[in-house]
mmCIF file with all atom_site columns, C-alpha atoms in Angstrom:
data_model
loop_
_atom_site.group_PDB
_atom_site.id
_atom_site.type_symbol
_atom_site.label_atom_id
_atom_site.label_alt_id
_atom_site.label_comp_id
_atom_site.label_asym_id
_atom_site.label_entity_id
_atom_site.label_seq_id
_atom_site.pdbx_PDB_ins_code
_atom_site.Cartn_x
_atom_site.Cartn_y
_atom_site.Cartn_z
_atom_site.occupancy
_atom_site.B_iso_or_equiv
_atom_site.pdbx_formal_charge
_atom_site.auth_seq_id
_atom_site.auth_comp_id
_atom_site.auth_asym_id
_atom_site.auth_atom_id
_atom_site.pdbx_PDB_model_num
ATOM 1   C CA . UNK A 1 1   ? -20.055 -49.491 -36.138 1.00 71.00 ? 205 UNK A CA 1
ATOM 2   C CA . UNK A 1 2   ? -23.487 -48.267 -37.194 1.00 83.00 ? 206 UNK A CA 1
ATOM 3   C CA . UNK A 1 3   ? -23.754 -46.316 -40.423 1.00 89.00 ? 207 UNK A CA 1
ATOM 4   C CA . UNK A 1 4   ? -26.784 -45.228 -42.431 1.00 91.00 ? 208 UNK A CA 1
ATOM 5   C CA . UNK A 1 5   ? -26.428 -44.978 -46.225 1.00 94.00 ? 209 UNK A CA 1
ATOM 6   C CA . UNK A 1 6   ? -29.008 -44.044 -48.881 1.00 94.00 ? 210 UNK A CA 1
ATOM 7   C CA . UNK A 1 7   ? -29.394 -46.943 -51.346 1.00 94.00 ? 211 UNK A CA 1
ATOM 8   C CA . UNK A 1 8   ? -29.031 -44.561 -54.306 1.00 94.00 ? 212 UNK A CA 1
ATOM 9   C CA . UNK A 1 9   ? -25.620 -43.220 -53.219 1.00 93.00 ? 213 UNK A CA 1
ATOM 10  C CA . UNK A 1 10  ? -22.716 -43.998 -55.499 1.00 92.00 ? 214 UNK A CA 1
ATOM 11  C CA . UNK A 1 11  ? -19.055 -44.224 -54.480 1.00 90.00 ? 215 UNK A CA 1
ATOM 12  C CA . UNK A 1 12  ? -19.700 -44.602 -50.736 1.00 93.00 ? 216 UNK A CA 1
ATOM 13  C CA . UNK A 1 13  ? -16.622 -45.855 -48.840 1.00 95.00 ? 217 UNK A CA 1
ATOM 14  C CA . UNK A 1 14  ? -16.968 -47.627 -45.487 1.00 94.00 ? 218 UNK A CA 1
ATOM 15  C CA . UNK A 1 15  ? -14.325 -48.863 -43.050 1.00 95.00 ? 219 UNK A CA 1
ATOM 16  C CA . UNK A 1 16  ? -15.053 -52.399 -41.872 1.00 94.00 ? 220 UNK A CA 1
ATOM 17  C CA . UNK A 1 17  ? -13.429 -54.601 -39.248 1.00 94.00 ? 221 UNK A CA 1
ATOM 18  C CA . UNK A 1 18  ? -13.076 -58.390 -39.214 1.00 94.00 ? 222 UNK A CA 1
ATOM 19  C CA . UNK A 1 19  ? -16.314 -60.157 -38.345 1.00 94.00 ? 223 UNK A CA 1
ATOM 20  C CA . UNK A 1 20  ? -19.939 -60.388 -39.283 1.00 93.00 ? 224 UNK A CA 1
ATOM 21  C CA . UNK A 1 21  ? -21.380 -57.421 -41.180 1.00 92.00 ? 225 UNK A CA 1
ATOM 22  C CA . UNK A 1 22  ? -25.161 -57.063 -41.279 1.00 93.00 ? 226 UNK A CA 1
ATOM 23  C CA . UNK A 1 23  ? -27.420 -54.848 -43.382 1.00 93.00 ? 227 UNK A CA 1
ATOM 24  C CA . UNK A 1 24  ? -30.826 -53.645 -42.215 1.00 92.00 ? 228 UNK A CA 1
ATOM 25  C CA . UNK A 1 25  ? -33.199 -51.665 -44.398 1.00 92.00 ? 229 UNK A CA 1
ATOM 26  C CA . UNK A 1 26  ? -34.686 -48.769 -42.456 1.00 91.00 ? 230 UNK A CA 1
ATOM 27  C CA . UNK A 1 27  ? -38.263 -47.550 -42.503 1.00 87.00 ? 231 UNK A CA 1
ATOM 28  C CA . UNK A 1 28  ? -40.605 -50.520 -42.344 1.00 86.00 ? 232 UNK A CA 1
ATOM 29  C CA . UNK A 1 29  ? -41.219 -54.168 -41.582 1.00 86.00 ? 233 UNK A CA 1
ATOM 30  C CA . UNK A 1 30  ? -42.453 -55.334 -45.004 1.00 87.00 ? 234 UNK A CA 1
ATOM 31  C CA . UNK A 1 31  ? -39.857 -55.514 -47.769 1.00 90.00 ? 235 UNK A CA 1
ATOM 32  C CA . UNK A 1 32  ? -39.685 -56.830 -51.323 1.00 90.00 ? 236 UNK A CA 1
ATOM 33  C CA . UNK A 1 33  ? -36.134 -56.779 -52.684 1.00 92.00 ? 237 UNK A CA 1
ATOM 34  C CA . UNK A 1 34  ? -36.631 -57.914 -56.277 1.00 92.00 ? 238 UNK A CA 1
ATOM 35  C CA . UNK A 1 35  ? -33.134 -58.221 -57.821 1.00 94.00 ? 239 UNK A CA 1
ATOM 36  C CA . UNK A 1 36  ? -31.596 -55.701 -55.397 1.00 94.00 ? 240 UNK A CA 1
ATOM 37  C CA . UNK A 1 37  ? -28.154 -56.685 -54.119 1.00 94.00 ? 241 UNK A CA 1
ATOM 38  C CA . UNK A 1 38  ? -25.100 -55.104 -52.519 1.00 94.00 ? 242 UNK A CA 1
ATOM 39  C CA . UNK A 1 39  ? -21.438 -55.623 -53.399 1.00 94.00 ? 243 UNK A CA 1
ATOM 40  C CA . UNK A 1 40  ? -18.296 -54.644 -51.524 1.00 94.00 ? 244 UNK A CA 1
ATOM 41  C CA . UNK A 1 41  ? -14.948 -53.961 -53.166 1.00 95.00 ? 245 UNK A CA 1
ATOM 42  C CA . UNK A 1 42  ? -11.846 -53.956 -50.971 1.00 95.00 ? 246 UNK A CA 1
ATOM 43  C CA . UNK A 1 43  ? -9.901  -50.856 -52.034 1.00 95.00 ? 247 UNK A CA 1
ATOM 44  C CA . UNK A 1 44  ? -6.564  -52.426 -51.053 1.00 94.00 ? 248 UNK A CA 1
ATOM 45  C CA . UNK A 1 45  ? -6.867  -55.904 -52.623 1.00 92.00 ? 249 UNK A CA 1
ATOM 46  C CA . UNK A 1 46  ? -9.607  -55.075 -55.191 1.00 93.00 ? 250 UNK A CA 1
ATOM 47  C CA . UNK A 1 47  ? -11.432 -58.245 -54.080 1.00 93.00 ? 251 UNK A CA 1
ATOM 48  C CA . UNK A 1 48  ? -15.194 -58.095 -54.688 1.00 93.00 ? 252 UNK A CA 1
ATOM 49  C CA . UNK A 1 49  ? -17.661 -59.671 -52.241 1.00 92.00 ? 253 UNK A CA 1
ATOM 50  C CA . UNK A 1 50  ? -21.409 -59.998 -52.527 1.00 91.00 ? 254 UNK A CA 1
ATOM 51  C CA . UNK A 1 51  ? -23.752 -59.876 -49.551 1.00 92.00 ? 255 UNK A CA 1
ATOM 52  C CA . UNK A 1 52  ? -25.989 -62.914 -49.071 1.00 90.00 ? 256 UNK A CA 1
ATOM 53  C CA . UNK A 1 53  ? -29.666 -62.640 -48.210 1.00 89.00 ? 257 UNK A CA 1
ATOM 54  C CA . UNK A 1 54  ? -30.673 -63.748 -44.739 1.00 88.00 ? 258 UNK A CA 1
ATOM 55  C CA . UNK A 1 55  ? -33.160 -66.581 -44.230 1.00 81.00 ? 259 UNK A CA 1
ATOM 56  C CA . UNK A 1 56  ? -34.735 -65.148 -41.083 1.00 75.00 ? 260 UNK A CA 1
ATOM 57  C CA . UNK A 1 57  ? -35.463 -61.439 -41.308 1.00 80.00 ? 261 UNK A CA 1
ATOM 58  C CA . UNK A 1 58  ? -34.880 -59.970 -37.847 1.00 78.00 ? 262 UNK A CA 1
ATOM 59  C CA . UNK A 1 59  ? -37.011 -56.931 -37.094 1.00 80.00 ? 263 UNK A CA 1
ATOM 60  C CA . UNK A 1 60  ? -35.777 -54.168 -34.857 1.00 77.00 ? 264 UNK A CA 1
ATOM 61  C CA . UNK A 1 61  ? -36.660 -50.771 -33.412 1.00 75.00 ? 265 UNK A CA 1
ATOM 62  C CA . UNK A 1 62  ? -33.671 -50.090 -31.234 1.00 71.00 ? 266 UNK A CA 1
ATOM 63  C CA . UNK A 1 63  ? -30.676 -49.904 -33.618 1.00 73.00 ? 267 UNK A CA 1
ATOM 64  C CA . UNK A 1 64  ? -31.652 -46.815 -35.600 1.00 75.00 ? 268 UNK A CA 1
ATOM 65  C CA . UNK A 1 65  ? -34.651 -45.604 -33.537 1.00 80.00 ? 269 UNK A CA 1
ATOM 66  C CA . UNK A 1 66  ? -36.839 -46.535 -36.505 1.00 85.00 ? 270 UNK A CA 1
ATOM 67  C CA . UNK A 1 67  ? -38.369 -49.698 -37.904 1.00 88.00 ? 271 UNK A CA 1
ATOM 68  C CA . UNK A 1 68  ? -35.731 -51.821 -39.582 1.00 89.00 ? 272 UNK A CA 1
ATOM 69  C CA . UNK A 1 69  ? -35.445 -55.328 -40.937 1.00 90.00 ? 273 UNK A CA 1
ATOM 70  C CA . UNK A 1 70  ? -32.317 -57.404 -41.560 1.00 92.00 ? 274 UNK A CA 1
ATOM 71  C CA . UNK A 1 71  ? -31.907 -58.259 -45.253 1.00 92.00 ? 275 UNK A CA 1
ATOM 72  C CA . UNK A 1 72  ? -28.242 -59.113 -45.908 1.00 94.00 ? 276 UNK A CA 1
ATOM 73  C CA . UNK A 1 73  ? -25.210 -60.558 -44.159 1.00 93.00 ? 277 UNK A CA 1
ATOM 74  C CA . UNK A 1 74  ? -21.517 -60.998 -45.044 1.00 93.00 ? 278 UNK A CA 1
ATOM 75  C CA . UNK A 1 75  ? -18.361 -62.213 -43.299 1.00 93.00 ? 279 UNK A CA 1
ATOM 76  C CA . UNK A 1 76  ? -15.457 -59.755 -43.426 1.00 93.00 ? 280 UNK A CA 1
ATOM 77  C CA . UNK A 1 77  ? -12.129 -61.597 -43.294 1.00 92.00 ? 281 UNK A CA 1
ATOM 78  C CA . UNK A 1 78  ? -9.854  -58.621 -43.953 1.00 93.00 ? 282 UNK A CA 1
ATOM 79  C CA . UNK A 1 79  ? -10.311 -55.211 -42.308 1.00 94.00 ? 283 UNK A CA 1
ATOM 80  C CA . UNK A 1 80  ? -10.023 -52.048 -44.357 1.00 94.00 ? 284 UNK A CA 1
ATOM 81  C CA . UNK A 1 81  ? -11.793 -49.606 -46.624 1.00 96.00 ? 285 UNK A CA 1
ATOM 82  C CA . UNK A 1 82  ? -14.512 -50.971 -48.862 1.00 96.00 ? 286 UNK A CA 1
ATOM 83  C CA . UNK A 1 83  ? -16.430 -49.350 -51.690 1.00 96.00 ? 287 UNK A CA 1
ATOM 84  C CA . UNK A 1 84  ? -20.100 -50.231 -51.385 1.00 95.00 ? 288 UNK A CA 1
ATOM 85  C CA . UNK A 1 85  ? -22.171 -50.622 -54.553 1.00 95.00 ? 289 UNK A CA 1
ATOM 86  C CA . UNK A 1 86  ? -25.937 -50.965 -54.723 1.00 95.00 ? 290 UNK A CA 1
ATOM 87  C CA . UNK A 1 87  ? -27.290 -52.983 -57.654 1.00 94.00 ? 291 UNK A CA 1
ATOM 88  C CA . UNK A 1 88  ? -30.860 -52.272 -58.848 1.00 95.00 ? 292 UNK A CA 1
ATOM 89  C CA . UNK A 1 89  ? -31.937 -50.127 -55.840 1.00 94.00 ? 293 UNK A CA 1
ATOM 90  C CA . UNK A 1 90  ? -35.058 -48.996 -57.706 1.00 94.00 ? 294 UNK A CA 1
ATOM 91  C CA . UNK A 1 91  ? -36.546 -52.498 -57.254 1.00 94.00 ? 295 UNK A CA 1
ATOM 92  C CA . UNK A 1 92  ? -36.785 -52.247 -53.451 1.00 93.00 ? 296 UNK A CA 1
ATOM 93  C CA . UNK A 1 93  ? -40.319 -51.855 -52.091 1.00 90.00 ? 297 UNK A CA 1
ATOM 94  C CA . UNK A 1 94  ? -40.823 -51.223 -48.394 1.00 90.00 ? 298 UNK A CA 1
ATOM 95  C CA . UNK A 1 95  ? -43.967 -50.646 -46.342 1.00 88.00 ? 299 UNK A CA 1
ATOM 96  C CA . UNK A 1 96  ? -44.254 -49.739 -42.684 1.00 83.00 ? 300 UNK A CA 1
ATOM 97  C CA . UNK A 1 97  ? -46.306 -52.737 -41.526 1.00 80.00 ? 301 UNK A CA 1
ATOM 98  C CA . UNK A 1 98  ? -46.132 -56.505 -42.016 1.00 78.00 ? 302 UNK A CA 1
ATOM 99  C CA . UNK A 1 99  ? -49.909 -56.748 -41.870 1.00 78.00 ? 303 UNK A CA 1
ATOM 100 C CA . UNK A 1 100 ? -51.401 -56.977 -45.389 1.00 74.00 ? 304 UNK A CA 1
ATOM 101 C CA . UNK A 1 101 ? -54.586 -55.108 -44.451 1.00 77.00 ? 305 UNK A CA 1
ATOM 102 C CA . UNK A 1 102 ? -52.609 -52.073 -43.250 1.00 76.00 ? 306 UNK A CA 1
ATOM 103 C CA . UNK A 1 103 ? -50.380 -52.164 -46.333 1.00 73.00 ? 307 UNK A CA 1
ATOM 104 C CA . UNK A 1 104 ? -53.431 -51.964 -48.599 1.00 77.00 ? 308 UNK A CA 1
ATOM 105 C CA . UNK A 1 105 ? -54.385 -48.657 -47.003 1.00 78.00 ? 309 UNK A CA 1
ATOM 106 C CA . UNK A 1 106 ? -50.971 -46.982 -47.208 1.00 80.00 ? 310 UNK A CA 1
ATOM 107 C CA . UNK A 1 107 ? -48.523 -46.207 -49.982 1.00 84.00 ? 311 UNK A CA 1
ATOM 108 C CA . UNK A 1 108 ? -45.015 -47.713 -49.920 1.00 84.00 ? 312 UNK A CA 1
ATOM 109 C CA . UNK A 1 109 ? -42.182 -45.577 -48.611 1.00 86.00 ? 313 UNK A CA 1
ATOM 110 C CA . UNK A 1 110 ? -40.583 -43.402 -51.309 1.00 87.00 ? 314 UNK A CA 1
ATOM 111 C CA . UNK A 1 111 ? -37.730 -45.428 -52.818 1.00 88.00 ? 315 UNK A CA 1
ATOM 112 C CA . UNK A 1 112 ? -35.484 -42.343 -53.240 1.00 91.00 ? 316 UNK A CA 1
ATOM 113 C CA . UNK A 1 113 ? -35.403 -41.889 -49.448 1.00 89.00 ? 317 UNK A CA 1
ATOM 114 C CA . UNK A 1 114 ? -34.611 -45.503 -48.514 1.00 91.00 ? 318 UNK A CA 1
ATOM 115 C CA . UNK A 1 115 ? -31.553 -46.099 -46.366 1.00 92.00 ? 319 UNK A CA 1
ATOM 116 C CA . UNK A 1 116 ? -29.712 -49.166 -45.173 1.00 92.00 ? 320 UNK A CA 1
ATOM 117 C CA . UNK A 1 117 ? -28.084 -49.513 -41.811 1.00 91.00 ? 321 UNK A CA 1
ATOM 118 C CA . UNK A 1 118 ? -24.646 -51.124 -41.897 1.00 91.00 ? 322 UNK A CA 1
ATOM 119 C CA . UNK A 1 119 ? -23.772 -52.945 -38.660 1.00 90.00 ? 323 UNK A CA 1
ATOM 120 C CA . UNK A 1 120 ? -20.200 -54.187 -38.182 1.00 88.00 ? 324 UNK A CA 1
#
């Protein structure tokens, strides 16, 4: 499943299956997360899980037909509906390029328009 969600949305419910769930941030290849994090709450069991940051940030063009970079990962042990909650989304800074010289010349992407791609 591929799903795009704005990081400022509240009360977003996603249906996840058992397995590895990955989160890419869409729009650029340079990202600063600050204290940004994502939590999942299973609506059936009320169990809360927190995504963990990835060590190696995989860059991609092909998943969402835009620049994206992997930022979080979580193992889903029980399928079902999950409420997704974004904590401190205003701290995310993303720029289109990884090259510092190009980032000096361009403004960061508007935080209000940032989306994540959920891959399950």
